[in-house]
Tab-separated table of C-alpha atoms (C1' of nucleotides) in Angstrom:
chain	number	residue	atom	x	y	z
A	1	MET	CA	288.777	-11.071	26.379
A	2	PRO	CA	285.911	-10.090	28.559
A	3	LYS	CA	285.362	-6.504	29.440
A	4	LYS	CA	285.823	-5.446	33.019
A	5	GLU	CA	283.159	-3.155	34.268
A	6	PRO	CA	284.377	-0.603	36.761
A	7	THR	CA	282.667	-0.484	40.121
A	8	PRO	CA	280.215	2.358	40.795
A	9	PHE	CA	282.773	4.080	42.954
A	10	SER	CA	285.345	3.964	40.173
A	11	LYS	CA	282.849	5.477	37.770
A	12	GLU	CA	282.396	8.429	40.071
A	13	VAL	CA	286.130	8.883	40.130
A	14	TYR	CA	286.342	8.862	36.351
A	15	GLU	CA	283.607	11.438	36.018
A	16	ALA	CA	285.322	13.702	38.495
A	17	ALA	CA	288.680	13.361	36.729
A	18	ARG	CA	286.986	14.226	33.458
A	19	LEU	CA	286.011	17.590	34.921
A	20	ILE	CA	289.642	18.626	35.227
A	21	PRO	CA	290.266	21.268	32.545
A	22	CYS	CA	293.241	21.148	30.208
A	23	GLY	CA	296.421	22.668	31.570
A	24	ARG	CA	295.328	22.045	35.154
A	25	VAL	CA	295.968	19.235	37.643
A	26	SER	CA	294.145	17.964	40.706
A	27	THR	CA	294.897	15.573	43.538
A	28	TYR	CA	293.469	12.250	44.674
A	29	GLY	CA	292.379	13.849	47.898
A	30	GLU	CA	290.520	16.607	46.075
A	31	ILE	CA	288.621	14.099	44.006
A	32	ALA	CA	287.846	12.086	47.114
A	33	ARG	CA	286.555	15.225	48.776
A	34	PHE	CA	284.505	16.081	45.713
A	35	LEU	CA	282.840	12.692	45.970
A	36	LYS	CA	281.960	13.419	49.593
A	37	ARG	CA	284.412	10.737	50.735
A	38	PRO	CA	287.470	12.680	51.958
A	39	ARG	CA	289.200	9.517	53.187
A	40	THR	CA	289.006	7.527	49.987
A	41	ALA	CA	292.092	9.006	48.355
A	42	ARG	CA	293.620	5.522	48.181
A	43	ALA	CA	290.556	4.003	46.599
A	44	VAL	CA	290.606	6.868	44.084
A	45	GLY	CA	294.168	5.972	43.175
A	46	ASN	CA	293.146	2.362	42.683
A	47	ALA	CA	290.273	3.361	40.443
A	48	LEU	CA	292.484	5.510	38.222
A	49	HIS	CA	295.086	2.786	38.053
A	50	ASN	CA	292.398	0.545	36.668
A	51	ASN	CA	291.216	3.371	34.454
A	52	PRO	CA	289.717	1.576	31.420
A	53	PHE	CA	289.003	4.959	29.794
A	54	ALA	CA	292.674	5.916	29.629
A	55	PRO	CA	292.649	8.623	26.924
A	56	GLU	CA	289.123	9.575	27.786
A	57	VAL	CA	289.769	10.218	31.449
A	58	PRO	CA	292.702	12.603	32.049
A	59	CYS	CA	294.162	10.491	34.796
A	60	HIS	CA	297.529	12.115	34.051
A	61	ARG	CA	296.117	15.331	35.477
A	62	VAL	CA	295.849	13.738	38.903
A	63	VAL	CA	298.873	13.959	41.186
A	64	LEU	CA	299.774	13.711	44.869
A	65	SER	CA	298.557	16.416	47.233
A	66	ASN	CA	302.121	17.560	47.877
A	67	GLY	CA	302.726	18.364	44.208
A	68	HIS	CA	304.574	15.169	43.351
A	69	LEU	CA	303.465	13.261	40.292
A	70	GLY	CA	302.686	10.056	42.102
A	71	GLY	CA	302.325	7.084	39.792
A	72	PHE	CA	301.166	6.370	36.289
A	73	ALA	CA	300.222	3.067	34.659
A	74	ASP	CA	302.023	4.019	31.431
A	75	GLY	CA	305.083	5.254	33.307
A	76	ALA	CA	305.778	8.464	35.182
A	77	LYS	CA	307.786	9.808	32.248
A	78	ARG	CA	304.768	9.622	30.032
A	79	LYS	CA	302.814	11.578	32.607
A	80	ILE	CA	305.394	14.332	32.684
A	81	THR	CA	305.399	14.630	28.914
A	82	LEU	CA	301.629	14.799	28.658
A	83	LEU	CA	301.401	17.433	31.336
A	84	LYS	CA	304.122	19.495	29.750
A	85	LYS	CA	302.202	19.460	26.500
A	86	GLU	CA	299.223	20.889	28.299
A	87	GLY	CA	301.265	23.642	29.853
A	88	VAL	CA	302.010	22.014	33.182
A	89	ILE	CA	305.697	22.253	33.978
A	90	SER	CA	307.005	19.292	35.916
A	91	LYS	CA	310.535	18.344	36.802
A	92	ALA	CA	312.065	15.263	38.425
A	93	GLY	CA	308.649	13.811	39.125
A	94	ARG	CA	307.405	16.984	40.730
A	95	ILE	CA	305.216	19.862	39.538
A	96	ASP	CA	307.122	23.105	39.219
A	97	ASN	CA	304.375	25.702	39.517
A	98	TRP	CA	302.144	23.504	41.588
A	99	PRO	CA	299.963	26.221	43.180
A	100	GLU	CA	299.324	27.723	39.747
A	101	VAL	CA	298.182	24.605	37.927
A	102	PHE	CA	296.369	23.141	40.894
A	103	PHE	CA	292.659	22.780	40.180
A	104	SER	CA	290.048	22.549	42.920
A	105	PHE	CA	286.577	21.140	42.319
A	106	LYS	CA	285.161	23.459	44.868
B	1	DC	C1'	283.526	-13.364	55.548
B	2	DG	C1'	288.679	-12.400	56.476
B	3	DT	C1'	293.122	-10.998	54.481
B	4	DG	C1'	296.197	-8.435	51.464
B	5	DT	C1'	297.259	-4.635	48.560
B	6	DG	C1'	297.746	0.061	46.453
B	7	DA	C1'	298.692	5.770	41.241
B	8	DC	C1'	297.002	8.447	49.113
B	9	DT	C1'	297.484	11.708	53.105
B	10	DC	C1'	299.193	13.569	57.363
B	11	DG	C1'	302.274	14.355	61.128
B	12	DG	C1'	306.585	13.726	63.201
B	13	DT	C1'	311.761	13.252	62.962
C	1	DG	C1'	313.354	19.077	51.986
C	2	DA	C1'	313.454	14.006	52.453
C	3	DC	C1'	312.251	9.707	54.901
C	4	DC	C1'	309.193	6.780	58.021
C	5	DG	C1'	305.197	4.994	60.168
C	6	DA	C1'	300.257	4.809	60.998
C	7	DG	C1'	295.468	5.544	59.456
C	8	DC	C1'	291.662	4.820	55.949
C	9	DC	C1'	289.023	3.194	51.854
C	10	DA	C1'	287.432	0.154	48.131
C	11	DC	C1'	288.301	-4.086	45.643
C	12	DA	C1'	289.951	-8.832	44.288
C	13	DC	C1'	290.593	-13.499	45.946
DNA sequence: CGTGTGACTCGGT
DNA sequence: GACCGAGCCACAC
């Protein structure tokens, strides 16, 4: 099966997500802002959903701006487990200590 | 080139 | 705190 090359915009998203340190989480909006496109939060979500570098890009460290987990291609449960392993406590699809684990690019 | 869709965000109720 | 509607962006068809 042919490989699907991500669009340039998606690549930028992946690089930004890669910068998120272990044990920390960021938001789609933050990434969008980091890319100098504060209104592209939705496009960022689309890019991560397509994320062809799944284990390489920590897409599970990206959540909604309000602290909710949002979505995950492998299932929200998987996201919770991965985050918990990294020290991020989440419960019922929501981050517990959101302000503490929140990571800002700026 | 126009339309539809989504892992978003914000403000109001 | 939860739910709803409108706005915005990039991409696939």
